[in-house]
PDB file of C-alpha atoms in Angstrom:
ATOM      1  CA  UNK Q   6       0.079   0.225   0.271  1.00  0.00           C
ATOM      2  CA  UNK Q   7       1.867   3.331   1.284  1.00  0.00           C
ATOM      3  CA  UNK Q   8       5.122   1.990   0.364  1.00  0.00           C
ATOM      4  CA  UNK Q   9       4.261   1.417  -3.308  1.00  0.00           C
ATOM      5  CA  UNK Q  10       3.099   5.219  -3.447  1.00  0.00           C
ATOM      6  CA  UNK Q  11       6.334   5.982  -4.680  1.00  0.00           C
ATOM      7  CA  UNK Q  12       5.977   3.857  -7.564  1.00  0.00           C
ATOM      8  CA  UNK Q  13       2.805   4.814  -9.035  1.00  0.00           C
ATOM      9  CA  UNK Q  14       4.013   6.604 -11.692  1.00  0.00           C
ATOM     10  CA  UNK Q  15       3.497   3.424 -14.170  1.00  0.00           C
ATOM     11  CA  UNK Q  16       0.220   4.850 -14.751  1.00  0.00           C
ATOM     12  CA  UNK Q  17       2.413   6.776 -17.409  1.00  0.00           C
ATOM     13  CA  UNK Q  18       5.446   5.484 -17.685  1.00  0.00           C
ATOM     14  CA  UNK Q  19       4.027   2.071 -18.699  1.00  0.00           C
ATOM     15  CA  UNK Q  20       2.248   3.909 -21.854  1.00  0.00           C
ATOM     16  CA  UNK Q  21       5.471   5.298 -22.615  1.00  0.00           C
ATOM     17  CA  UNK Q  22       7.259   2.090 -22.771  1.00  0.00           C
ATOM     18  CA  UNK Q  23       4.832   0.310 -25.151  1.00  0.00           C
ATOM     19  CA  UNK Q  24       5.589   2.784 -27.824  1.00  0.00           C
ATOM     20  CA  UNK Q  25       9.284   3.452 -27.078  1.00  0.00           C
ATOM     21  CA  UNK Q  26      11.738   0.839 -29.005  1.00  0.00           C
ATOM     22  CA  UNK Q  27      14.398  -0.117 -26.444  1.00  0.00           C
ATOM     23  CA  UNK Q  28      17.337   1.547 -28.526  1.00  0.00           C
ATOM     24  CA  UNK Q  29      15.452   4.445 -29.118  1.00  0.00           C
ATOM     25  CA  UNK Q  30      17.263   7.830 -28.171  1.00  0.00           C
ATOM     26  CA  UNK Q  31      16.562  11.597 -27.809  1.00  0.00           C
ATOM     27  CA  UNK Q  32      18.230  13.341 -30.944  1.00  0.00           C
ATOM     28  CA  UNK Q  33      18.506  16.649 -31.930  1.00  0.00           C
ATOM     29  CA  UNK Q  34      16.402  17.853 -35.088  1.00  0.00           C
ATOM     30  CA  UNK Q  35      18.396  18.868 -38.327  1.00  0.00           C
ATOM     31  CA  UNK Q  36      16.496  22.303 -37.766  1.00  0.00           C
ATOM     32  CA  UNK Q  37      17.324  22.789 -34.019  1.00  0.00           C
ATOM     33  CA  UNK Q  38      21.014  21.514 -34.986  1.00  0.00           C
ATOM     34  CA  UNK Q  39      22.109  24.071 -37.580  1.00  0.00           C
ATOM     35  CA  UNK Q  40      22.547  27.868 -37.287  1.00  0.00           C
ATOM     36  CA  UNK Q  41      23.926  30.101 -40.337  1.00  0.00           C
ATOM     37  CA  UNK Q  42      24.533  26.954 -42.201  1.00  0.00           C
ATOM     38  CA  UNK Q  43      26.949  25.498 -39.047  1.00  0.00           C
ATOM     39  CA  UNK Q  44      25.892  22.681 -37.354  1.00  0.00           C
ATOM     40  CA  UNK Q  45      26.282  23.455 -33.110  1.00  0.00           C
ATOM     41  CA  UNK Q  46      26.745  20.630 -30.884  1.00  0.00           C
ATOM     42  CA  UNK Q  47      23.979  19.611 -28.693  1.00  0.00           C
ATOM     43  CA  UNK Q  48      25.570  21.537 -25.499  1.00  0.00           C
ATOM     44  CA  UNK Q  49      25.703  24.717 -27.476  1.00  0.00           C
ATOM     45  CA  UNK Q  50      21.894  24.915 -28.762  1.00  0.00           C
ATOM     46  CA  UNK Q  51      20.215  26.973 -26.259  1.00  0.00           C
ATOM     47  CA  UNK Q  52      17.305  25.363 -24.444  1.00  0.00           C
ATOM     48  CA  UNK Q  53      14.442  27.690 -25.737  1.00  0.00           C
ATOM     49  CA  UNK Q  54      15.716  26.621 -29.539  1.00  0.00           C
ATOM     50  CA  UNK Q  55      15.183  23.221 -28.757  1.00  0.00           C
ATOM     51  CA  UNK Q  56      11.924  20.721 -29.085  1.00  0.00           C
ATOM     52  CA  UNK Q  57       9.427  20.713 -26.739  1.00  0.00           C
ATOM     53  CA  UNK Q  58      10.268  17.089 -26.671  1.00  0.00           C
ATOM     54  CA  UNK Q  59      13.704  17.700 -26.138  1.00  0.00           C
ATOM     55  CA  UNK Q  60      13.005  20.274 -23.328  1.00  0.00           C
ATOM     56  CA  UNK Q  61      10.876  17.812 -21.184  1.00  0.00           C
ATOM     57  CA  UNK Q  62      13.638  15.140 -21.593  1.00  0.00           C
ATOM     58  CA  UNK Q  63      16.392  17.786 -20.233  1.00  0.00           C
ATOM     59  CA  UNK Q  64      14.346  18.918 -17.499  1.00  0.00           C
ATOM     60  CA  UNK Q  65      13.726  15.528 -16.284  1.00  0.00           C
ATOM     61  CA  UNK Q  66      17.209  14.363 -16.933  1.00  0.00           C
ATOM     62  CA  UNK Q  67      18.695  17.237 -15.060  1.00  0.00           C
ATOM     63  CA  UNK Q  68      16.678  17.313 -12.363  1.00  0.00           C
ATOM     64  CA  UNK Q  69      17.037  13.317 -11.110  1.00  0.00           C
ATOM     65  CA  UNK Q  70      20.756  14.028 -11.732  1.00  0.00           C
ATOM     66  CA  UNK Q  71      21.321  16.752  -9.369  1.00  0.00           C
ATOM     67  CA  UNK Q  72      22.758  15.582  -6.277  1.00  0.00           C
ATOM     68  CA  UNK Q  73      19.735  15.927  -3.772  1.00  0.00           C
ATOM     69  CA  UNK Q  74      16.217  16.683  -4.445  1.00  0.00           C
ATOM     70  CA  UNK Q  75      12.989  17.189  -2.876  1.00  0.00           C
ATOM     71  CA  UNK Q  76       9.900  15.903  -4.714  1.00  0.00           C
ATOM     72  CA  UNK Q  77       6.427  16.323  -3.474  1.00  0.00           C
ATOM     73  CA  UNK Q  78       4.038  14.499  -5.035  1.00  0.00           C
ATOM     74  CA  UNK Q  79      -0.060  13.509  -4.804  1.00  0.00           C
ATOM     75  CA  UNK Q  80      -1.519  10.956  -6.898  1.00  0.00           C
ATOM     76  CA  UNK Q  81      -5.062   9.728  -7.232  1.00  0.00           C
ATOM     77  CA  UNK Q  82      -4.843   6.700  -8.381  1.00  0.00           C
ATOM     78  CA  UNK Q  83      -7.306   3.500  -8.828  1.00  0.00           C
ATOM     79  CA  UNK Q  84      -9.183   5.803  -6.610  1.00  0.00           C
ATOM     80  CA  UNK Q  85      -6.521   6.233  -3.902  1.00  0.00           C
ATOM     81  CA  UNK Q  86      -5.147   9.577  -2.923  1.00  0.00           C
ATOM     82  CA  UNK Q  87      -1.545   9.360  -1.939  1.00  0.00           C
ATOM     83  CA  UNK Q  88       0.805  11.944  -0.645  1.00  0.00           C
ATOM     84  CA  UNK Q  89       4.375  11.618  -0.804  1.00  0.00           C
ATOM     85  CA  UNK Q  90       7.464  14.182   0.147  1.00  0.00           C
ATOM     86  CA  UNK Q  91      10.781  13.150  -0.033  1.00  0.00           C
ATOM     87  CA  UNK Q  92      14.158  14.696   0.203  1.00  0.00           C
ATOM     88  CA  UNK Q  93      16.950  12.680  -0.842  1.00  0.00           C
ATOM     89  CA  UNK Q  94      20.246  12.730  -2.203  1.00  0.00           C
ATOM     90  CA  UNK Q  95      22.128   9.951  -4.905  1.00  0.00           C
ATOM     91  CA  UNK Q  96      23.573   8.056  -2.229  1.00  0.00           C
ATOM     92  CA  UNK Q  97      20.302   6.987  -1.129  1.00  0.00           C
ATOM     93  CA  UNK Q  98      19.896   8.617   2.092  1.00  0.00           C
ATOM     94  CA  UNK Q  99      16.380  10.426   2.535  1.00  0.00           C
ATOM     95  CA  UNK Q 100      13.741  11.531   4.802  1.00  0.00           C
ATOM     96  CA  UNK Q 101      10.105  10.260   3.239  1.00  0.00           C
ATOM     97  CA  UNK Q 102       6.412  11.014   4.375  1.00  0.00           C
ATOM     98  CA  UNK Q 103       3.662   9.185   2.784  1.00  0.00           C
ATOM     99  CA  UNK Q 104       0.015   9.104   3.531  1.00  0.00           C
ATOM    100  CA  UNK Q 105      -2.834   6.877   2.063  1.00  0.00           C
ATOM    101  CA  UNK Q 106      -6.118   8.715   2.148  1.00  0.00           C
ATOM    102  CA  UNK Q 107      -8.628   6.351   4.462  1.00  0.00           C
ATOM    103  CA  UNK Q 108      -5.495   4.222   5.723  1.00  0.00           C
ATOM    104  CA  UNK Q 109      -2.775   6.669   7.368  1.00  0.00           C
ATOM    105  CA  UNK Q 110       0.837   7.449   7.177  1.00  0.00           C
ATOM    106  CA  UNK Q 111       3.949   6.753   8.036  1.00  0.00           C
ATOM    107  CA  UNK Q 112       7.466   8.617   8.202  1.00  0.00           C
ATOM    108  CA  UNK Q 113      10.655   7.137   6.899  1.00  0.00           C
ATOM    109  CA  UNK Q 114      14.007   8.258   7.582  1.00  0.00           C
ATOM    110  CA  UNK Q 115      16.828   6.175   5.707  1.00  0.00           C
ATOM    111  CA  UNK Q 116      20.585   6.784   6.299  1.00  0.00           C
ATOM    112  CA  UNK Q 117      22.982   4.177   4.475  1.00  0.00           C
ATOM    113  CA  UNK Q 118      22.782   0.792   6.127  1.00  0.00           C
ATOM    114  CA  UNK Q 119      19.898   1.464   8.559  1.00  0.00           C
ATOM    115  CA  UNK Q 120      16.613   2.899   8.678  1.00  0.00           C
ATOM    116  CA  UNK Q 121      14.017   4.155  10.919  1.00  0.00           C
ATOM    117  CA  UNK Q 122      10.224   3.740  10.282  1.00  0.00           C
ATOM    118  CA  UNK Q 123       6.996   5.061  12.389  1.00  0.00           C
ATOM    119  CA  UNK Q 124       3.472   4.993  11.602  1.00  0.00           C
ATOM    120  CA  UNK Q 125       1.033   8.096  12.329  1.00  0.00           C
ATOM    121  CA  UNK Q 126      -2.095   7.458  14.304  1.00  0.00           C
ATOM    122  CA  UNK Q 127      -4.452   6.663  11.587  1.00  0.00           C
ATOM    123  CA  UNK Q 128      -2.324   3.749  10.332  1.00  0.00           C
ATOM    124  CA  UNK Q 129      -2.190   2.356  13.666  1.00  0.00           C
ATOM    125  CA  UNK Q 130      -5.710   2.734  13.472  1.00  0.00           C
ATOM    126  CA  UNK Q 131      -5.814   0.704  10.373  1.00  0.00           C
ATOM    127  CA  UNK Q 132      -3.909  -1.968  11.658  1.00  0.00           C
ATOM    128  CA  UNK Q 133      -5.905  -2.211  15.073  1.00  0.00           C
ATOM    129  CA  UNK Q 134      -9.248  -2.111  12.539  1.00  0.00           C
ATOM    130  CA  UNK Q 135      -7.778  -5.137  10.586  1.00  0.00           C
ATOM    131  CA  UNK Q 136      -7.004  -7.389  13.899  1.00  0.00           C
ATOM    132  CA  UNK Q 137      -8.581  -6.052  16.964  1.00  0.00           C
ATOM    133  CA  UNK Q 138      -7.624  -8.820  18.770  1.00  0.00           C
ATOM    134  CA  UNK Q 139      -3.713  -7.534  18.641  1.00  0.00           C
ATOM    135  CA  UNK Q 140      -4.863  -4.132  19.728  1.00  0.00           C
ATOM    136  CA  UNK Q 141      -3.100  -3.506  23.101  1.00  0.00           C
ATOM    137  CA  UNK Q 142      -0.025  -5.293  21.159  1.00  0.00           C
ATOM    138  CA  UNK Q 143      -0.211  -2.844  17.817  1.00  0.00           C
ATOM    139  CA  UNK Q 144      -0.536   0.075  20.293  1.00  0.00           C
ATOM    140  CA  UNK Q 145       2.570  -0.056  21.935  1.00  0.00           C
ATOM    141  CA  UNK Q 146       4.055   1.083  18.327  1.00  0.00           C
ATOM    142  CA  UNK Q 147       2.264   4.461  18.185  1.00  0.00           C
ATOM    143  CA  UNK Q 148       4.488   7.334  18.097  1.00  0.00           C
ATOM    144  CA  UNK Q 149       7.675   4.781  18.076  1.00  0.00           C
ATOM    145  CA  UNK Q 150      10.274   3.818  15.459  1.00  0.00           C
ATOM    146  CA  UNK Q 151      11.043   0.893  14.425  1.00  0.00           C
ATOM    147  CA  UNK Q 152      14.705   0.341  13.934  1.00  0.00           C
ATOM    148  CA  UNK Q 153      15.551  -1.389  10.385  1.00  0.00           C
ATOM    149  CA  UNK Q 154      19.443  -3.108   9.951  1.00  0.00           C
ATOM    150  CA  UNK Q 155      20.991  -3.907   6.495  1.00  0.00           C
ATOM    151  CA  UNK Q 156      21.101  -7.953   8.154  1.00  0.00           C
ATOM    152  CA  UNK Q 157      17.460  -8.302   8.258  1.00  0.00           C
ATOM    153  CA  UNK Q 158      14.770  -9.699   5.984  1.00  0.00           C
ATOM    154  CA  UNK Q 159      13.054  -6.983   3.736  1.00  0.00           C
ATOM    155  CA  UNK Q 160      15.943  -4.370   4.674  1.00  0.00           C
ATOM    156  CA  UNK Q 161      17.394  -4.374   1.354  1.00  0.00           C
ATOM    157  CA  UNK Q 162      14.036  -2.866  -0.358  1.00  0.00           C
ATOM    158  CA  UNK Q 163      13.786  -0.561   2.519  1.00  0.00           C
ATOM    159  CA  UNK Q 164      17.133   0.610   2.753  1.00  0.00           C
ATOM    160  CA  UNK Q 165      17.102   0.962  -1.135  1.00  0.00           C
ATOM    161  CA  UNK Q 166      13.787   3.015  -1.573  1.00  0.00           C
ATOM    162  CA  UNK Q 167      15.328   6.054  -2.054  1.00  0.00           C
ATOM    163  CA  UNK Q 168      17.927   5.962  -4.360  1.00  0.00           C
ATOM    164  CA  UNK Q 169      18.027   8.179  -7.288  1.00  0.00           C
ATOM    165  CA  UNK Q 170      18.555   5.510  -9.965  1.00  0.00           C
ATOM    166  CA  UNK Q 171      15.343   3.844  -9.450  1.00  0.00           C
ATOM    167  CA  UNK Q 172      13.182   7.415 -10.012  1.00  0.00           C
ATOM    168  CA  UNK Q 173      15.267   7.731 -13.287  1.00  0.00           C
ATOM    169  CA  UNK Q 174      12.948   5.190 -14.510  1.00  0.00           C
ATOM    170  CA  UNK Q 175      10.651   8.363 -14.981  1.00  0.00           C
ATOM    171  CA  UNK Q 176      12.809   9.173 -17.954  1.00  0.00           C
ATOM    172  CA  UNK Q 177      10.415   6.482 -19.876  1.00  0.00           C
ATOM    173  CA  UNK Q 178       7.917   9.273 -19.833  1.00  0.00           C
ATOM    174  CA  UNK Q 179       9.732  10.519 -23.191  1.00  0.00           C
ATOM    175  CA  UNK Q 180       7.894   8.321 -26.219  1.00  0.00           C
ATOM    176  CA  UNK Q 181      10.393   8.992 -29.083  1.00  0.00           C
ATOM    177  CA  UNK Q 182      10.547   6.659 -32.225  1.00  0.00           C
ATOM    178  CA  UNK Q 183      14.551   6.734 -32.427  1.00  0.00           C
ATOM    179  CA  UNK Q 184      14.536   7.875 -36.033  1.00  0.00           C
ATOM    180  CA  UNK Q 185      17.867   9.927 -37.075  1.00  0.00           C
ATOM    181  CA  UNK Q 186      17.522  13.575 -36.083  1.00  0.00           C
ATOM    182  CA  UNK Q 187      13.575  12.862 -35.268  1.00  0.00           C
ATOM    183  CA  UNK Q 188      11.606  13.242 -31.942  1.00  0.00           C
ATOM    184  CA  UNK Q 189       8.422  12.052 -31.653  1.00  0.00           C
ATOM    185  CA  UNK Q 190       6.022  15.118 -31.915  1.00  0.00           C
ATOM    186  CA  UNK Q 191       4.019  14.548 -28.599  1.00  0.00           C
ATOM    187  CA  UNK Q 192       4.019  17.858 -26.925  1.00  0.00           C
ATOM    188  CA  UNK Q 193       4.057  21.634 -27.574  1.00  0.00           C
ATOM    189  CA  UNK Q 194       6.038  24.776 -25.825  1.00  0.00           C
ATOM    190  CA  UNK Q 195       3.669  27.539 -24.217  1.00  0.00           C
ATOM    191  CA  UNK Q 196       4.504  31.056 -22.973  1.00  0.00           C
ATOM    192  CA  UNK Q 197       7.490  31.773 -20.691  1.00  0.00           C
ATOM    193  CA  UNK Q 198       5.942  32.278 -17.085  1.00  0.00           C
ATOM    194  CA  UNK Q 199       6.733  32.121 -13.579  1.00  0.00           C
ATOM    195  CA  UNK Q 200       6.601  29.440 -11.058  1.00  0.00           C
ATOM    196  CA  UNK Q 201       8.054  29.815  -7.607  1.00  0.00           C
ATOM    197  CA  UNK Q 202      10.223  32.898  -8.362  1.00  0.00           C
ATOM    198  CA  UNK Q 203      11.879  31.107 -11.252  1.00  0.00           C
ATOM    199  CA  UNK Q 204      10.947  31.539 -15.072  1.00  0.00           C
ATOM    200  CA  UNK Q 205       9.952  28.569 -16.594  1.00  0.00           C
ATOM    201  CA  UNK Q 206       8.718  27.408 -19.603  1.00  0.00           C
ATOM    202  CA  UNK Q 207       5.344  25.050 -20.210  1.00  0.00           C
ATOM    203  CA  UNK Q 208       5.739  21.489 -22.062  1.00  0.00           C
ATOM    204  CA  UNK Q 209       2.141  20.382 -22.574  1.00  0.00           C
ATOM    205  CA  UNK Q 210       0.844  17.216 -24.463  1.00  0.00           C
ATOM    206  CA  UNK Q 211      -1.537  14.588 -25.420  1.00  0.00           C
ATOM    207  CA  UNK Q 212      -1.491  10.875 -26.254  1.00  0.00           C
ATOM    208  CA  UNK Q 213      -3.794   8.044 -26.122  1.00  0.00           C
ATOM    209  CA  UNK Q 214      -5.789   9.796 -23.774  1.00  0.00           C
ATOM    210  CA  UNK Q 215      -3.234  10.548 -21.081  1.00  0.00           C
ATOM    211  CA  UNK Q 216      -2.441  14.407 -20.786  1.00  0.00           C
ATOM    212  CA  UNK Q 217       0.302  16.100 -19.497  1.00  0.00           C
ATOM    213  CA  UNK Q 218       1.421  19.639 -18.383  1.00  0.00           C
ATOM    214  CA  UNK Q 219       5.573  19.996 -17.151  1.00  0.00           C
ATOM    215  CA  UNK Q 220       7.434  23.303 -16.182  1.00  0.00           C
ATOM    216  CA  UNK Q 221      11.121  23.392 -16.685  1.00  0.00           C
ATOM    217  CA  UNK Q 222      13.565  26.434 -15.170  1.00  0.00           C
ATOM    218  CA  UNK Q 223      14.774  28.761 -18.336  1.00  0.00           C
ATOM    219  CA  UNK Q 224      17.168  30.296 -15.257  1.00  0.00           C
ATOM    220  CA  UNK Q 225      20.437  28.313 -14.148  1.00  0.00           C
ATOM    221  CA  UNK Q 226      20.253  24.486 -14.391  1.00  0.00           C
ATOM    222  CA  UNK Q 227      17.127  23.644 -16.513  1.00  0.00           C
ATOM    223  CA  UNK Q 228      15.147  21.466 -13.705  1.00  0.00           C
ATOM    224  CA  UNK Q 229      11.924  20.150 -14.042  1.00  0.00           C
ATOM    225  CA  UNK Q 230      10.111  22.229 -11.414  1.00  0.00           C
ATOM    226  CA  UNK Q 231       6.379  20.924 -12.006  1.00  0.00           C
ATOM    227  CA  UNK Q 232       4.621  18.219 -13.818  1.00  0.00           C
ATOM    228  CA  UNK Q 233       0.884  16.676 -14.118  1.00  0.00           C
ATOM    229  CA  UNK Q 234       0.451  13.793 -15.947  1.00  0.00           C
ATOM    230  CA  UNK Q 235      -3.678  13.279 -16.345  1.00  0.00           C
ATOM    231  CA  UNK Q 236      -4.801   9.600 -17.090  1.00  0.00           C
ATOM    232  CA  UNK Q 237      -8.014  10.660 -17.159  1.00  0.00           C
ATOM    233  CA  UNK Q 238     -10.382   7.494 -15.312  1.00  0.00           C
ATOM    234  CA  UNK Q 239      -6.982   6.151 -14.321  1.00  0.00           C
ATOM    235  CA  UNK Q 240      -6.402   8.867 -12.119  1.00  0.00           C
ATOM    236  CA  UNK Q 241      -3.864  12.005 -12.006  1.00  0.00           C
ATOM    237  CA  UNK Q 242      -0.295  12.680 -10.645  1.00  0.00           C
ATOM    238  CA  UNK Q 243       1.413  15.658  -9.743  1.00  0.00           C
ATOM    239  CA  UNK Q 244       4.234  16.590  -8.748  1.00  0.00           C
ATOM    240  CA  UNK Q 245       7.020  19.344  -7.189  1.00  0.00           C
ATOM    241  CA  UNK Q 246      10.582  19.390  -7.396  1.00  0.00           C
ATOM    242  CA  UNK Q 247      12.557  21.930  -5.586  1.00  0.00           C
ATOM    243  CA  UNK Q 248      15.744  21.991  -2.956  1.00  0.00           C
ATOM    244  CA  UNK Q 249      17.951  20.845  -5.897  1.00  0.00           C
ATOM    245  CA  UNK Q 250      21.649  20.090  -4.189  1.00  0.00           C
ATOM    246  CA  UNK Q 251      20.569  20.554  -0.935  1.00  0.00           C
ATOM    247  CA  UNK Q 252      21.872  18.318   1.371  1.00  0.00           C
ATOM    248  CA  UNK Q 253      20.076  15.811   3.184  1.00  0.00           C
ATOM    249  CA  UNK Q 254      19.907  16.286   7.292  1.00  0.00           C
ATOM    250  CA  UNK Q 255      19.875  13.071   8.995  1.00  0.00           C
ATOM    251  CA  UNK Q 256      18.943  12.937  12.593  1.00  0.00           C
ATOM    252  CA  UNK Q 257      18.160   9.669  14.290  1.00  0.00           C
ATOM    253  CA  UNK Q 258      15.279   9.807  16.525  1.00  0.00           C
ATOM    254  CA  UNK Q 259      15.714   9.284  20.263  1.00  0.00           C
ATOM    255  CA  UNK Q 260      16.877   6.351  21.646  1.00  0.00           C
ATOM    256  CA  UNK Q 261      13.397   6.127  24.201  1.00  0.00           C
ATOM    257  CA  UNK Q 262      11.180   6.220  21.095  1.00  0.00           C
ATOM    258  CA  UNK Q 263      12.918   3.483  19.336  1.00  0.00           C
ATOM    259  CA  UNK Q 264      12.620  -0.255  19.230  1.00  0.00           C
ATOM    260  CA  UNK Q 265      13.915  -3.252  17.360  1.00  0.00           C
ATOM    261  CA  UNK Q 266      12.802  -6.249  16.083  1.00  0.00           C
ATOM    262  CA  UNK Q 267      12.791  -8.305  19.100  1.00  0.00           C
ATOM    263  CA  UNK Q 268      11.478  -5.670  21.508  1.00  0.00           C
ATOM    264  CA  UNK Q 269       7.336  -5.902  20.762  1.00  0.00           C
ATOM    265  CA  UNK Q 270       5.304  -8.795  20.201  1.00  0.00           C
ATOM    266  CA  UNK Q 271       4.080  -6.392  16.985  1.00  0.00           C
ATOM    267  CA  UNK Q 272       6.920  -5.903  14.682  1.00  0.00           C
ATOM    268  CA  UNK Q 273       5.372  -3.269  12.413  1.00  0.00           C
ATOM    269  CA  UNK Q 274       8.324  -3.568   9.969  1.00  0.00           C
ATOM    270  CA  UNK Q 275       8.152  -7.244  10.024  1.00  0.00           C
ATOM    271  CA  UNK Q 276       4.401  -7.077   9.592  1.00  0.00           C
ATOM    272  CA  UNK Q 277       5.208  -5.538   6.040  1.00  0.00           C
ATOM    273  CA  UNK Q 278       7.865  -7.393   5.037  1.00  0.00           C
ATOM    274  CA  UNK Q 279       8.556 -10.656   6.605  1.00  0.00           C
TER     275      UNK Q 279
END
């Protein structure tokens, strides 16, 4: 449930994969690659002179190549509303909060080979409702963090949750045909505007019932700053990206709030993974 929230972008990711050849690449068009009869290298071509698809690709690539990144995501897929906020770096260190409507949420702190997980009170209530006979034991985890170490069953999935390489799968949003000097024309550029004090260019497109609107920074590094993908009846995903390069601050919970796998009769982490 909650721990799959970060992967719910499959709504639009899979649609792109179906029509994208394995060996496809983004290639600059001939029109964009020539100035005064002289071809230019990709690095020399100004961002705004590129196609909408190229700008979108550059925005995603630049954002997820940052040393660190904050992503706030809301989704409404399969009639389930999920909110996720994560600040993570390329080493996989991260602080995450996630909430699923009608079920509850949790906080995750991941630092290398250890992590801490704490459910909120709504999630504890949901766990009690699922197994009321265990209420006295389940209530013991309320407000407390489960300490997770690398040698535990299921720990690898948790400890690698925020590694940026996994989020690079979002690059599969780009649907190109792989032809020489050609990029599939599924999007258009809009008029320059401002987003959170930064000048951005809107990129809008629609394909096979899924519409998309992205905002890519035109000042400084061309980061993707905002993205909305509307799959119609399948749901909507919206993402905000910020804090590029801002270090992730990890603070371990106070020891009195922490328990391990053998400390309580009800193991929240074990219930999820083992």
